[in-house]
Each structure stands twice: as C-alpha cells, then as structure tokens.
Coordinates of C-alpha atoms in Angstrom, one line a residue:
Q946 CA 11.9 32.2 -24.5
S947 CA 11.7 30.9 -21.0
A948 CA 14.3 32.3 -18.5
A949 CA 15.2 28.8 -17.3
P950 CA 15.0 25.4 -19.1
A951 CA 12.0 23.2 -18.3
K952 CA 12.7 20.8 -15.4
P953 CA 12.8 17.2 -16.5
K954 CA 9.8 14.9 -15.7
Y955 CA 11.8 12.7 -13.4
Q956 CA 15.5 12.9 -12.2
P957 CA 16.3 9.5 -10.6
E958 CA 20.0 10.1 -10.6
K959 CA 19.8 13.3 -8.6
A960 CA 17.1 11.9 -6.2
E961 CA 18.8 8.6 -5.6
T962 CA 22.5 9.4 -5.5
S963 CA 22.3 12.2 -3.0
T964 CA 23.5 11.4 0.5
P965 CA 20.8 10.0 2.7
S966 CA 21.2 12.8 5.3
R967 CA 20.4 15.4 2.6
R968 CA 17.5 13.6 1.0
P969 CA 14.3 15.7 1.3
L970 CA 11.8 14.5 3.7
A971 CA 8.5 13.7 1.8
T972 CA 6.0 10.8 1.7
P973 CA 5.9 8.5 -1.4
H974 CA 2.6 10.2 -2.3
T975 CA 4.3 13.6 -2.2
R976 CA 7.3 12.3 -4.2
A977 CA 4.9 10.9 -6.9
L978 CA 3.1 14.3 -7.1
A979 CA 6.5 16.0 -7.5
R980 CA 7.4 13.7 -10.4
R981 CA 4.1 14.3 -12.1
M982 CA 4.4 18.1 -11.8
G983 CA 8.1 18.1 -12.7
V984 CA 9.2 19.5 -9.4
D985 CA 12.7 18.8 -8.0
L986 CA 12.3 18.2 -4.3
T987 CA 15.7 19.4 -3.5
T988 CA 14.6 23.0 -4.5
V989 CA 11.4 23.0 -2.5
T990 CA 11.2 24.8 0.9
P991 CA 9.4 22.5 3.3
S992 CA 6.7 23.7 5.6
G993 CA 5.6 20.4 7.2
K994 CA 6.5 19.2 10.7
G995 CA 10.1 18.2 11.1
G996 CA 11.1 19.8 7.8
R997 CA 8.9 17.5 5.7
I998 CA 7.8 18.7 2.3
T999 CA 4.0 18.6 1.9
D1000 CA 1.8 18.3 -1.2
Q1001 CA 1.0 22.0 -0.9
D1002 CA 4.7 22.8 -1.0
V1003 CA 5.1 20.8 -4.2
E1004 CA 2.1 22.6 -5.8
N1005 CA 3.4 26.0 -4.7
A1006 CA 6.7 25.2 -6.3
A1007 CA 5.1 23.9 -9.4
S1008 CA 3.1 27.2 -9.8
G1009 CA 6.4 29.0 -10.5
A1010 CA 7.7 26.4 -13.0
S1011 CA 7.6 26.9 -16.7
A1012 CA 4.6 25.9 -18.7
E1013 CA 6.5 23.0 -20.1
A1014 CA 7.4 21.7 -16.7
A1015 CA 3.8 21.9 -15.6
T1016 CA 2.4 20.1 -18.5
P1017 CA 0.3 17.1 -17.3
E1018 CA 1.7 13.6 -17.5
R1019 CA -0.3 12.7 -20.6
E1020 CA 2.0 14.8 -22.8
V1021 CA 4.9 12.5 -22.1
T1022 CA 2.9 9.3 -22.0
P1023 CA 2.9 7.5 -25.4
A1024 CA -0.6 6.9 -26.7
I1025 CA -1.7 3.3 -27.2
Q1026 CA -2.0 2.6 -30.9
T1027 CA -4.8 0.4 -32.0
P1028 CA -6.2 -0.5 -35.5
S1029 CA -9.6 0.8 -34.5
D1030 CA -11.1 3.9 -33.1
S1031 CA -12.8 2.0 -30.3
L1032 CA -10.1 2.6 -27.8
K1033 CA -11.6 4.9 -25.2
T1034 CA -10.8 5.9 -21.6
A1035 CA -13.0 5.2 -18.6
T1036 CA -12.8 8.7 -17.3
S1037 CA -12.0 12.0 -18.9
E1038 CA -9.7 13.2 -16.3
P1039 CA -6.9 11.5 -14.2
L1040 CA -7.8 10.1 -10.8
P1041 CA -5.9 11.8 -8.0
E1042 CA -3.1 9.6 -6.7
P1043 CA -4.7 7.4 -4.0
D1044 CA -3.1 8.2 -0.6
F1045 CA -2.3 4.7 0.5
D1046 CA -1.4 3.8 4.0
R1047 CA 2.0 2.1 3.7
L1048 CA 3.7 5.5 3.7
A1049 CA 6.8 6.5 5.7
P1050 CA 9.5 9.1 5.8
P1051 CA 12.9 8.2 4.2
K1052 CA 15.0 5.9 6.2
P1053 CA 17.5 7.8 8.3
A1054 CA 21.2 7.7 7.4
L1055 CA 22.8 4.8 9.3
S1056 CA 26.0 5.7 11.1
G1057 CA 28.6 3.3 12.4
E1058 CA 32.2 2.4 12.4
I1059 CA 34.2 2.9 9.3
I1060 CA 36.3 -0.1 8.5
E1061 CA 38.7 -1.2 5.8
T1062 CA 37.9 -4.3 3.9
E1063 CA 39.9 -6.2 1.3
W1064 CA 38.0 -4.3 -1.4
G1065 CA 37.8 -0.9 0.1
P1066 CA 36.2 1.2 3.0
A1067 CA 32.8 0.1 4.4
E1068 CA 30.7 1.0 7.4
R1069 CA 29.8 -1.4 10.1
V1070 CA 26.3 -0.6 11.6
K1071 CA 24.7 -1.9 14.7
I1072 CA 21.2 -3.3 13.9
T1073 CA 18.4 -1.9 15.9
R1074 CA 16.3 -4.0 18.2
L1075 CA 13.3 -3.7 16.0
R1076 CA 15.3 -4.8 13.0
Q1077 CA 16.5 -7.8 14.9
V1078 CA 13.0 -8.8 15.8
I1079 CA 11.8 -8.3 12.2
A1080 CA 14.7 -10.5 10.9
R1081 CA 14.0 -13.2 13.4
N1082 CA 10.2 -13.2 12.7
M1083 CA 10.7 -13.2 8.9
A1084 CA 13.2 -16.0 9.0
A1085 CA 10.9 -18.1 11.3
S1086 CA 7.9 -17.5 8.9
K1087 CA 9.8 -18.6 5.8
Q1088 CA 11.3 -21.7 7.6
T1089 CA 8.0 -22.8 9.1
L1090 CA 5.2 -22.0 6.8
A1091 CA 4.7 -23.4 3.3
H1092 CA 4.4 -20.0 1.5
V1093 CA 2.4 -20.0 -1.8
T1094 CA 1.4 -16.8 -3.6
H1095 CA -1.6 -16.6 -5.9
V1096 CA -2.0 -13.5 -8.0
D1097 CA -5.1 -12.1 -9.8
E1098 CA -6.2 -8.8 -11.2
A1099 CA -9.2 -6.5 -10.3
D1100 CA -10.8 -3.9 -12.4
V1101 CA -11.1 -1.1 -9.9
T1102 CA -12.4 1.6 -12.2
D1103 CA -15.7 1.9 -10.4
L1104 CA -14.0 1.8 -7.0
A1105 CA -11.6 4.5 -8.1
A1106 CA -14.4 6.7 -9.3
L1107 CA -16.3 6.2 -6.0
Y1108 CA -13.2 6.9 -4.0
K1109 CA -12.6 10.1 -5.9
K1110 CA -16.2 11.2 -5.5
V1111 CA -16.3 10.8 -1.7
K1112 CA -12.7 11.4 -0.6
Q1113 CA -12.9 15.2 -0.2
Q1114 CA -16.4 15.2 1.2
V1115 CA -15.5 12.6 3.9
E1116 CA -12.2 14.3 4.8
S1117 CA -13.9 17.7 5.2
A1118 CA -16.9 16.4 7.1
H1119 CA -14.9 14.1 9.5
N1120 CA -11.4 15.8 9.7
T1121 CA -9.6 12.6 8.9
K1122 CA -7.5 11.2 6.0
F1123 CA -9.6 9.0 3.9
T1124 CA -7.7 6.4 1.9
I1125 CA -8.7 3.5 -0.4
M1126 CA -7.5 0.9 2.2
P1127 CA -10.8 0.7 4.2
F1128 CA -12.5 -0.7 1.1
F1129 CA -10.1 -3.6 1.0
V1130 CA -10.3 -4.1 4.8
K1131 CA -14.1 -4.4 4.5
A1132 CA -13.8 -6.7 1.4
A1133 CA -11.3 -8.9 3.2
V1134 CA -13.6 -9.2 6.3
A1135 CA -16.5 -10.2 4.0
A1136 CA -14.3 -12.8 2.3
M1137 CA -13.1 -14.2 5.6
K1138 CA -16.7 -14.7 6.8
K1139 CA -17.1 -16.9 3.7
Y1140 CA -13.7 -18.6 3.9
P1141 CA -12.9 -18.8 7.6
T1142 CA -9.6 -20.6 7.4
L1143 CA -8.0 -17.4 6.1
N1144 CA -8.7 -15.9 9.5
A1145 CA -7.1 -18.6 11.6
S1146 CA -3.8 -19.7 13.2
Y1147 CA -2.2 -23.0 13.5
N1148 CA -0.6 -24.5 16.7
E1149 CA 2.0 -27.1 15.7
D1150 CA 2.4 -28.4 19.2
S1151 CA -1.2 -29.2 19.8
Q1152 CA -1.9 -29.7 16.0
E1153 CA -5.0 -27.5 16.3
L1154 CA -6.4 -24.9 14.0
T1155 CA -7.9 -21.8 15.8
I1156 CA -10.5 -20.2 13.6
K1157 CA -11.2 -16.6 14.8
H1158 CA -14.8 -15.5 15.1
Y1159 CA -13.5 -11.8 15.5
Y1160 CA -12.0 -9.8 12.6
N1161 CA -8.8 -8.0 13.5
V1162 CA -7.0 -6.8 10.4
G1163 CA -3.3 -5.8 10.5
F1164 CA -1.8 -3.4 8.0
A1165 CA 1.8 -3.1 7.1
A1166 CA 3.4 0.3 7.9
D1167 CA 6.9 1.4 7.4
T1168 CA 8.7 3.4 10.0
P1169 CA 12.2 4.8 10.0
E1170 CA 13.4 1.8 12.0
G1171 CA 11.5 -0.9 10.1
L1172 CA 8.2 -2.5 9.3
V1173 CA 5.5 -2.7 11.9
V1174 CA 1.9 -4.0 11.7
P1175 CA -0.7 -2.0 13.6
V1176 CA -4.1 -3.7 14.0
V1177 CA -7.6 -2.5 13.4
K1178 CA -9.6 -4.4 16.0
N1179 CA -13.1 -5.6 15.3
A1180 CA -13.1 -4.3 11.7
D1181 CA -16.4 -5.9 11.0
R1182 CA -18.1 -3.6 13.5
K1183 CA -16.6 -0.3 12.2
D1184 CA -17.6 1.7 9.1
M1185 CA -15.1 2.8 6.6
I1186 CA -14.6 6.3 7.9
R1187 CA -13.8 5.0 11.4
I1188 CA -11.4 2.5 9.9
A1189 CA -9.8 5.2 7.8
A1190 CA -9.3 7.4 10.9
E1191 CA -7.8 4.5 12.9
I1192 CA -5.4 3.6 10.1
A1193 CA -4.2 7.2 9.8
D1194 CA -3.8 7.6 13.5
K1195 CA -1.9 4.3 14.1
A1196 CA 0.3 4.6 11.0
G1197 CA 1.3 8.2 12.2
R1198 CA 2.0 7.2 15.7
A1199 CA 4.0 4.1 14.5
R1200 CA 6.3 6.4 12.6
E1201 CA 6.7 8.5 15.8
R1202 CA 7.3 5.4 17.9
K1203 CA 4.3 6.1 20.0
L1204 CA 2.3 2.9 19.2
G1205 CA 1.5 0.6 22.1
L1206 CA 2.5 -3.0 21.9
D1207 CA -1.2 -4.0 22.3
E1208 CA -2.0 -2.0 19.2
M1209 CA 0.2 -4.3 17.1
Q1210 CA -1.2 -7.6 18.5
G1211 CA -4.2 -9.8 17.9
A1212 CA -4.4 -9.7 14.0
G1213 CA -6.0 -12.7 12.4
F1214 CA -5.2 -11.4 8.8
T1215 CA -2.9 -8.8 7.4
I1216 CA -3.0 -6.4 4.3
T1217 CA 0.1 -4.9 2.9
N1218 CA 0.0 -2.2 0.3
V1219 CA 3.1 -1.9 -2.0
G1220 CA 1.2 -0.1 -4.7
P1221 CA 2.9 3.4 -4.1
L1222 CA 6.3 1.7 -4.6
G1223 CA 5.4 0.5 -8.1
G1224 CA 6.2 -2.9 -9.5
I1225 CA 3.9 -5.6 -10.9
F1226 CA 3.5 -7.6 -7.8
A1227 CA 5.3 -8.9 -4.8
T1228 CA 5.3 -12.0 -2.5
P1229 CA 4.8 -10.7 1.0
V1230 CA 5.9 -12.8 4.0
I1231 CA 3.1 -14.1 6.3
P1232 CA 3.3 -12.7 9.8
M1233 CA 3.1 -15.7 12.1
P1234 CA 0.9 -17.1 13.6
Q1235 CA -1.4 -15.9 10.9
L1236 CA -1.9 -18.0 7.8
A1237 CA -2.3 -15.5 5.0
I1238 CA -1.6 -11.9 3.9
L1239 CA -3.2 -9.9 1.1
G1240 CA -0.9 -7.8 -1.1
M1241 CA -2.3 -4.6 -2.8
H1242 CA -0.3 -3.5 -5.9
A1243 CA -0.2 -0.5 -8.2
M1244 CA -3.4 0.8 -9.6
K1245 CA -2.7 1.5 -13.3
D1246 CA -4.5 2.4 -16.5
R1247 CA -4.3 -0.6 -18.8
P1248 CA -5.9 -1.6 -22.0
V1249 CA -8.5 -4.4 -21.6
V1250 CA -11.1 -6.1 -23.8
R1251 CA -14.7 -5.4 -22.9
D1252 CA -17.5 -6.5 -25.2
G1253 CA -15.1 -7.1 -28.0
Q1254 CA -13.6 -3.6 -27.7
I1255 CA -10.3 -2.3 -26.3
V1256 CA -10.9 0.1 -23.5
I1257 CA -8.7 1.7 -20.8
R1258 CA -9.7 0.6 -17.3
K1259 CA -8.0 1.0 -13.9
M1260 CA -6.6 -2.3 -13.1
M1261 CA -4.9 -3.5 -9.9
N1262 CA -3.0 -6.7 -9.2
L1263 CA -3.9 -8.4 -5.9
S1264 CA -2.0 -11.3 -4.3
I1265 CA -2.8 -13.7 -1.5
T1266 CA 0.2 -15.4 0.1
F1267 CA -1.0 -18.4 2.2
D1268 CA 0.3 -21.3 4.3
H1269 CA -0.3 -24.2 2.0
R1270 CA -0.1 -26.6 5.0
M1271 CA -3.5 -25.4 6.2
I1272 CA -5.0 -23.6 3.3
D1273 CA -5.6 -25.3 0.0
G1274 CA -5.0 -23.4 -3.3
M1275 CA -8.7 -23.5 -4.3
A1276 CA -9.8 -21.9 -1.0
A1277 CA -7.1 -19.1 -1.4
A1278 CA -8.1 -18.5 -5.0
N1279 CA -11.8 -18.3 -4.2
F1280 CA -11.0 -16.0 -1.2
L1281 CA -9.2 -13.6 -3.5
R1282 CA -11.9 -13.8 -6.2
E1283 CA -14.4 -12.9 -3.4
I1284 CA -12.4 -9.8 -2.6
I1285 CA -12.1 -8.9 -6.3
S1286 CA -15.8 -9.3 -6.9
L1287 CA -16.5 -6.8 -4.1
V1288 CA -14.0 -4.1 -5.0
E1289 CA -15.0 -4.4 -8.7
N1290 CA -18.6 -3.8 -7.6
P1291 CA -18.4 -1.4 -4.8
E1292 CA -22.2 -1.1 -4.5
M1293 CA -22.2 -4.8 -3.5
L1294 CA -19.5 -4.1 -1.0
M1295 CA -21.8 -1.5 0.5
L1296 CA -24.5 -4.2 1.0
R1297 CA -22.0 -6.5 2.7
L1298 CA -20.7 -4.2 5.4
V1299 CA -22.0 -6.3 8.3

C-alpha cells in the first residue's frame, strides 16, 4: 500500500484560489506538464531564475510520486467508442506539448487602496501606463475597424510529427528554443504574397491603402504588465531557426521589460497563439493600423473521417480576423485556406520558403 494517496490529475480549486502572491511561478507549458504528470506545483522546489519552476523541477517531483500519480494521461482519458474496429491513432505515442510563444509568468498581485463599497470591501488599483495604452488601442480598433472573424480547421498531424522529429536536433545544434510558431510565420508570409491586402494598412484621411512589399510579422506576447507585440522583421528572408531564435529572444526580453520600442513597430500582420490556454477559438482584436490577425488555437487529437474510416488526427482551429472595410470575406477565407494547405503539407511549405 502506498505511503501517501495518489495526487489527483488536476486540482483547479487549489491552483486558482490561492492568493496571487503565493501562486507558483511557472509558464503555461510547465503548468500543463505538471497537470499531465499529476504534480502539485505548490509542493515543487523551484530552481529557475527568479524562483520559477522549470520542466525539470516538475519531472524531478514526479519521479518521487506514486505509480498511480505518474500514470500517463491516457489512463484517465475515456476511449472513443465506435461501432467498428477501424478507429486508429495517427501516432503510437503522444506528441510532446508544443512550446508555444505566447507564454508569460503569472500576473503579479495588484496592490492598491482598500475601500469600502456598498456591498463590501474592494481594492482600488492604479492602472499601469502600458495597460492604459492597451485599453486605448483596443477600444480604437473595435470602434474603427469592421471586425469579422472566419474560422477553419487544419489537420496538423504531419506538421506535429515533423516538429517532434526536428525540435531536439535543432535546439541542440543551435542552442535556441525551437517552437512551432515559425512554421506559421512562414505559411503566413507565403499566403500574404498571394493575397497582399492581408499585409496592408488603410489611411482614412487620405483614403489610401498601403500594401507592404516587406513582410514584418508581429506575435502577441504576454508580460506581467500586459500584452505586447514584438515584431520579426523581414520574415521572408529568414529561415525558421533564425525566426525561432528571434521569437524566443524578444518574448523573453518583453517579459523583462528590456524590449526596445523599435522592436514592437513596423508589423504588417500579426499572429497570436492562444492554444496553450485551451478553448475552441477566440476572436482576436486587430492591432491598428494592420488589417488582419491570425489566431492559432489548441492542437488536439480529434476523431475525423478519412477514406470512409474514423481515425484520430491532430487538429487545430485557426481564425483570421480581418477589417471587412478593406478585405472581402472570400479573400480572407482563401488566405486562411492557403495557410492551412501549407501547414497540412509541411513538405510543400519547405518549397515555399522564399
């Protein structure tokens, strides 16, 4: 009999109701790893910079857990029942959690003046300068642009397999974090070359559309003080390894407030990845003066029909939010289909790198 009861798979009450100042520091990727391995982050001793819990800390903690707690996810995931035996998986082992780029440490505890309201005590907090700018820009975008969101799905099974195959090799050879984001940056650049109005801006005063012949791609990154959008300049001239290194560097410096203003300017198109946060899809707000933003959503195993049989494939919802004043629905839908066709066939994406 085990000396201690097995830890539950997931403890939302404990993780979410603790006070913000005592919440363990860990990235969403590390938190997801802890949930899969049945590790309570509040019991883990951090070894990362600034007291952050690393993946290795979680794995070390899991190695001391009971066999039941360390059982892989598939033990608690209900099997899909079908009337035939044709249901099969695309891979025999789970893909490692993609280390996406929209990662950030937990928001710091806000402190302000405690006040008494009609219904009880509350805290009045002074909004930071960054949050004021975000609020103003978001409101201006929603009030000015005609936001429309189109959603489609991509079968990213082959892309996931390729990513899994090269990730460790690239990171070891180039000493940089390699994520799945560069594949989408390159696919978006190829699609913009085919549908140039998605890489444009509109000047209401002059009634002119400026179509960019350069390809600067912004990516949304959370920081403790709010959302910022670092920019990968001339993404069409860079290979995926260089793009990955630049994203990792700028996202890290953004969280440390070491990003220069020029590094957040000049984007013609933006990609935001909400996949690590879960959900089915979201409707991102377009950062003005751009006209569109691509949303990457969770990559999940789902049953689909292929050649008359039900199979498990890795599927991802993708969304394109666009300014309907300048971009027609057909152009936006075709743009998104171009991206999907490339990420579904990564060998074709390799042929379209320039």
